Amino acid sequence: MENTVNVYLFGKKYTVPDDLTIMCAMEYAGYRLVRGCGCRNGFCGACATIYRIKGDRTLKTCLACQTKVENDMYVATLPFFPLVKQVYDIEKITPTQQIMMQLYPEIYACVGCNACTKSCTQSLNVMQYIAYAQRGEFDKCAEESFDCVMCGVCSSRCPAGISHPQVAMLARRLNGKYIAPKTEHLAERVEEINNGVYTELIESLMQKPIDELKELYNNRVIEK
């Protein structure tokens, strides 16, 4: 075969096409993925992976479904990382600095090492959004953490034991519930859907081939 690279999966060497993602390379090598594969499109964060390149001592993090293989890449997937998820009723809490202190007090033990940011598979400024959460600036925390896929790699690297994705989720929920402007047109649209106004249109869309759906999506009119 032309254009191949050598990769090491769990310590064993394989020769695979160089245009594959890490996830596809694992399947090409014969691994049957039943865990840690999720959506396969970079949204779920289930395929958190660490790797290094031969000769480079630096460990790197990524999502296996999005990252192309490189020659002499040593790969190891991460098991599910158990984040601390506090239980709360969004209807009974308020967007104050005290609620973050009550639910996730460990954020105030942050030592500023920035390991969370350096390891983020989405290249987010994780330490910055934690700083916003510490100050009760939930709108800024929500914006900074918006692209988080909750893979948990940041938490696995944190010496303070912070569950960064859960902190960010709380901030986004508080922002959506209490801080962000109300979207009346969205509420009206949801009511229309519940009343069956779009049932015929939805059923028609479900019958269309995938290529036509892509075309409709790419050329859709976006409301301002």
Short mmCIF file of C-alpha atoms in Angstrom, two decimals:
data_model
loop_
_atom_site.label_atom_id
_atom_site.label_comp_id
_atom_site.label_asym_id
_atom_site.label_seq_id
_atom_site.Cartn_x
_atom_site.Cartn_y
_atom_site.Cartn_z
CA MET A 1 0.00 0.00 0.00
CA GLU A 2 1.09 3.58 -0.65
CA ASN A 3 0.86 6.43 1.86
CA THR A 4 0.88 4.43 5.06
CA VAL A 5 2.13 5.22 8.54
CA ASN A 6 3.13 3.14 11.53
CA VAL A 7 1.05 3.58 14.64
CA TYR A 8 1.26 1.87 18.00
CA LEU A 9 -2.12 1.00 19.49
CA PHE A 10 -1.91 -0.11 23.11
CA GLY A 11 1.76 -0.95 22.56
CA LYS A 12 1.35 -3.00 19.37
CA LYS A 13 2.60 -1.78 15.99
CA TYR A 14 0.24 -1.49 13.01
CA THR A 15 0.67 -0.12 9.49
CA VAL A 16 -2.41 1.86 8.40
CA PRO A 17 -3.37 4.33 5.64
CA ASP A 18 -2.26 7.85 6.54
CA ASP A 19 -5.65 9.45 5.82
CA LEU A 20 -7.48 7.67 8.65
CA THR A 21 -8.53 9.14 11.95
CA ILE A 22 -7.25 7.40 15.07
CA MET A 23 -10.67 5.82 15.55
CA CYS A 24 -10.81 4.51 11.98
CA ALA A 25 -7.21 3.29 12.28
CA MET A 26 -8.18 1.24 15.33
CA GLU A 27 -11.00 -0.38 13.39
CA TYR A 28 -8.72 -0.89 10.39
CA ALA A 29 -6.31 -2.71 12.72
CA GLY A 30 -9.11 -5.03 13.81
CA TYR A 31 -10.34 -3.49 17.04
CA ARG A 32 -14.09 -3.65 17.55
CA LEU A 33 -15.12 -0.45 19.29
CA VAL A 34 -18.07 -0.91 21.62
CA ARG A 35 -17.16 1.78 24.16
CA GLY A 36 -15.61 5.20 23.79
CA CYS A 37 -16.82 5.71 20.23
CA GLY A 38 -20.05 7.68 20.73
CA CYS A 39 -21.19 10.02 17.98
CA ARG A 40 -18.01 9.77 15.84
CA ASN A 41 -18.35 13.43 14.88
CA GLY A 42 -16.64 15.32 17.70
CA PHE A 43 -19.76 16.21 19.67
CA CYS A 44 -20.01 13.69 22.51
CA GLY A 45 -16.46 13.66 23.90
CA ALA A 46 -16.51 9.89 24.41
CA CYS A 47 -13.30 9.17 22.49
CA ALA A 48 -10.83 11.15 24.60
CA THR A 49 -7.35 9.93 23.70
CA ILE A 50 -3.76 10.61 24.66
CA TYR A 51 -0.82 10.11 22.33
CA ARG A 52 2.78 11.04 21.70
CA ILE A 53 5.03 10.92 18.66
CA LYS A 54 8.20 8.82 18.77
CA GLY A 55 11.12 10.97 19.88
CA ASP A 56 8.84 13.56 21.48
CA ARG A 57 8.30 13.22 25.23
CA THR A 58 5.25 15.50 25.19
CA LEU A 59 1.89 13.82 25.81
CA LYS A 60 -0.91 15.25 23.69
CA THR A 61 -4.68 14.92 24.00
CA CYS A 62 -7.34 14.73 21.32
CA LEU A 63 -10.63 13.20 20.24
CA ALA A 64 -9.92 10.02 18.29
CA CYS A 65 -12.76 10.62 15.83
CA GLN A 66 -11.30 13.93 14.65
CA THR A 67 -7.54 13.45 14.73
CA LYS A 68 -5.59 11.98 11.81
CA VAL A 69 -2.90 9.39 12.49
CA GLU A 70 0.77 10.37 12.25
CA ASN A 71 3.80 8.22 11.67
CA ASP A 72 5.22 6.64 14.84
CA MET A 73 2.20 7.74 16.89
CA TYR A 74 1.76 5.95 20.21
CA VAL A 75 -1.92 5.89 21.16
CA ALA A 76 -3.83 5.10 24.35
CA THR A 77 -7.52 5.84 24.88
CA LEU A 78 -8.80 7.14 28.20
CA PRO A 79 -11.49 5.32 30.18
CA PHE A 80 -14.58 7.25 31.14
CA PHE A 81 -13.54 9.89 33.66
CA PRO A 82 -15.97 10.12 36.61
CA LEU A 83 -16.74 13.83 36.97
CA VAL A 84 -18.31 15.11 40.18
CA LYS A 85 -21.90 16.03 39.33
CA GLN A 86 -23.79 17.82 42.05
CA VAL A 87 -27.58 17.52 42.25
CA TYR A 88 -29.59 20.74 42.17
CA ASP A 89 -32.96 22.07 41.05
CA ILE A 90 -32.43 24.85 38.53
CA GLU A 91 -35.81 26.31 39.55
CA LYS A 92 -34.66 26.71 43.16
CA ILE A 93 -31.15 28.14 42.79
CA THR A 94 -30.11 31.65 41.81
CA PRO A 95 -27.17 32.96 39.75
CA THR A 96 -25.02 34.16 42.65
CA GLN A 97 -21.38 33.54 43.47
CA GLN A 98 -22.52 31.67 46.58
CA ILE A 99 -24.23 28.90 44.60
CA MET A 100 -20.95 28.00 42.92
CA MET A 101 -19.20 28.05 46.30
CA GLN A 102 -21.88 25.74 47.65
CA LEU A 103 -21.98 23.22 44.80
CA TYR A 104 -18.41 23.24 43.47
CA PRO A 105 -16.15 24.71 46.20
CA GLU A 106 -13.11 22.93 44.75
CA ILE A 107 -12.85 25.60 42.02
CA TYR A 108 -11.43 27.93 44.66
CA ALA A 109 -8.54 25.49 45.18
CA CYS A 110 -7.33 26.12 41.62
CA VAL A 111 -3.54 26.57 41.66
CA GLY A 112 -3.38 28.27 38.26
CA CYS A 113 -1.26 25.56 36.66
CA ASN A 114 -3.23 25.81 33.39
CA ALA A 115 -3.01 22.03 32.85
CA CYS A 116 -6.74 22.04 32.08
CA THR A 117 -6.36 24.49 29.21
CA LYS A 118 -3.29 22.76 27.81
CA SER A 119 -5.08 19.39 27.74
CA CYS A 120 -8.46 20.55 26.36
CA THR A 121 -9.38 18.60 23.22
CA GLN A 122 -11.39 21.62 21.99
CA SER A 123 -8.63 24.18 22.65
CA LEU A 124 -10.80 26.06 25.13
CA ASN A 125 -9.38 28.46 27.70
CA VAL A 126 -10.58 26.26 30.55
CA MET A 127 -8.73 28.03 33.36
CA GLN A 128 -10.26 31.31 32.24
CA TYR A 129 -13.84 30.05 32.38
CA ILE A 130 -13.18 28.61 35.81
CA ALA A 131 -11.97 32.07 36.87
CA TYR A 132 -15.25 33.52 35.57
CA ALA A 133 -17.17 30.91 37.57
CA GLN A 134 -15.20 31.82 40.71
CA ARG A 135 -16.29 35.45 40.33
CA GLY A 136 -19.90 34.58 39.60
CA GLU A 137 -19.65 35.87 36.01
CA PHE A 138 -21.78 33.07 34.66
CA ASP A 139 -22.54 34.72 31.33
CA LYS A 140 -18.82 34.95 30.53
CA CYS A 141 -18.24 31.39 31.78
CA ALA A 142 -21.09 30.14 29.61
CA GLU A 143 -19.66 31.88 26.52
CA GLU A 144 -16.08 30.73 27.12
CA SER A 145 -17.13 27.10 27.72
CA PHE A 146 -19.79 26.90 25.02
CA ASP A 147 -17.90 24.40 22.82
CA CYS A 148 -17.12 21.98 25.68
CA VAL A 149 -17.98 18.37 24.78
CA MET A 150 -17.48 17.14 28.38
CA CYS A 151 -14.77 14.63 27.53
CA GLY A 152 -13.27 15.11 31.01
CA VAL A 153 -9.61 15.31 29.95
CA CYS A 154 -9.21 18.67 31.71
CA SER A 155 -10.43 17.17 34.98
CA SER A 156 -8.14 14.18 34.65
CA ARG A 157 -5.17 16.57 34.61
CA CYS A 158 -6.33 18.86 37.43
CA PRO A 159 -4.40 18.64 40.75
CA ALA A 160 -7.28 20.38 42.54
CA GLY A 161 -9.84 17.79 41.43
CA ILE A 162 -12.09 20.32 39.70
CA SER A 163 -14.89 18.94 37.50
CA HIS A 164 -14.55 21.70 34.92
CA PRO A 165 -17.25 20.47 32.49
CA GLN A 166 -19.86 20.25 35.26
CA VAL A 167 -18.97 23.72 36.53
CA ALA A 168 -19.39 25.02 32.98
CA MET A 169 -22.70 23.20 32.58
CA LEU A 170 -24.05 24.84 35.74
CA ALA A 171 -22.93 28.25 34.47
CA ARG A 172 -24.63 27.73 31.11
CA ARG A 173 -27.83 26.59 32.78
CA LEU A 174 -27.85 29.59 35.11
CA ASN A 175 -27.13 31.88 32.19
CA GLY A 176 -29.89 30.38 30.07
CA LYS A 177 -32.43 30.39 32.86
CA TYR A 178 -31.80 33.73 34.56
CA ILE A 179 -29.34 35.96 32.70
CA ALA A 180 -29.64 35.67 28.92
CA PRO A 181 -32.49 37.64 27.26
CA LYS A 182 -35.71 35.71 26.78
CA THR A 183 -36.30 34.44 23.24
CA GLU A 184 -40.01 34.93 22.76
CA HIS A 185 -39.90 33.82 19.11
CA LEU A 186 -38.42 30.47 20.21
CA ALA A 187 -41.23 29.91 22.71
CA GLU A 188 -43.76 30.70 19.99
CA ARG A 189 -42.09 28.26 17.58
CA VAL A 190 -42.10 25.46 20.19
CA GLU A 191 -45.81 26.07 20.78
CA GLU A 192 -46.46 25.86 17.04
CA ILE A 193 -44.58 22.57 16.84
CA ASN A 194 -46.56 21.17 19.79
CA ASN A 195 -49.79 22.24 18.06
CA GLY A 196 -48.86 20.29 14.93
CA VAL A 197 -48.27 23.25 12.62
CA TYR A 198 -45.09 21.66 11.23
CA THR A 199 -46.02 17.99 11.41
CA GLU A 200 -46.53 17.62 7.66
CA LEU A 201 -43.27 19.46 6.90
CA ILE A 202 -41.29 17.33 9.37
CA GLU A 203 -42.70 14.11 7.94
CA SER A 204 -41.79 15.32 4.44
CA LEU A 205 -38.21 16.04 5.52
CA MET A 206 -37.89 12.59 7.07
CA GLN A 207 -38.57 11.03 3.67
CA LYS A 208 -35.86 12.96 1.82
CA PRO A 209 -32.46 11.41 0.95
CA ILE A 210 -29.46 12.54 2.97
CA ASP A 211 -27.88 14.49 0.08
CA GLU A 212 -31.01 16.57 -0.39
CA LEU A 213 -31.17 17.26 3.36
CA LYS A 214 -27.57 18.46 3.30
CA GLU A 215 -28.36 20.76 0.39
CA LEU A 216 -31.37 22.21 2.18
CA TYR A 217 -29.35 22.71 5.35
CA ASN A 218 -26.41 24.38 3.63
CA ASN A 219 -28.70 26.80 1.81
CA ARG A 220 -31.13 27.51 4.63
CA VAL A 221 -32.23 31.04 5.52
CA ILE A 222 -30.94 31.96 8.97
CA GLU A 223 -33.13 34.24 11.08
CA LYS A 224 -31.49 37.39 12.40
#
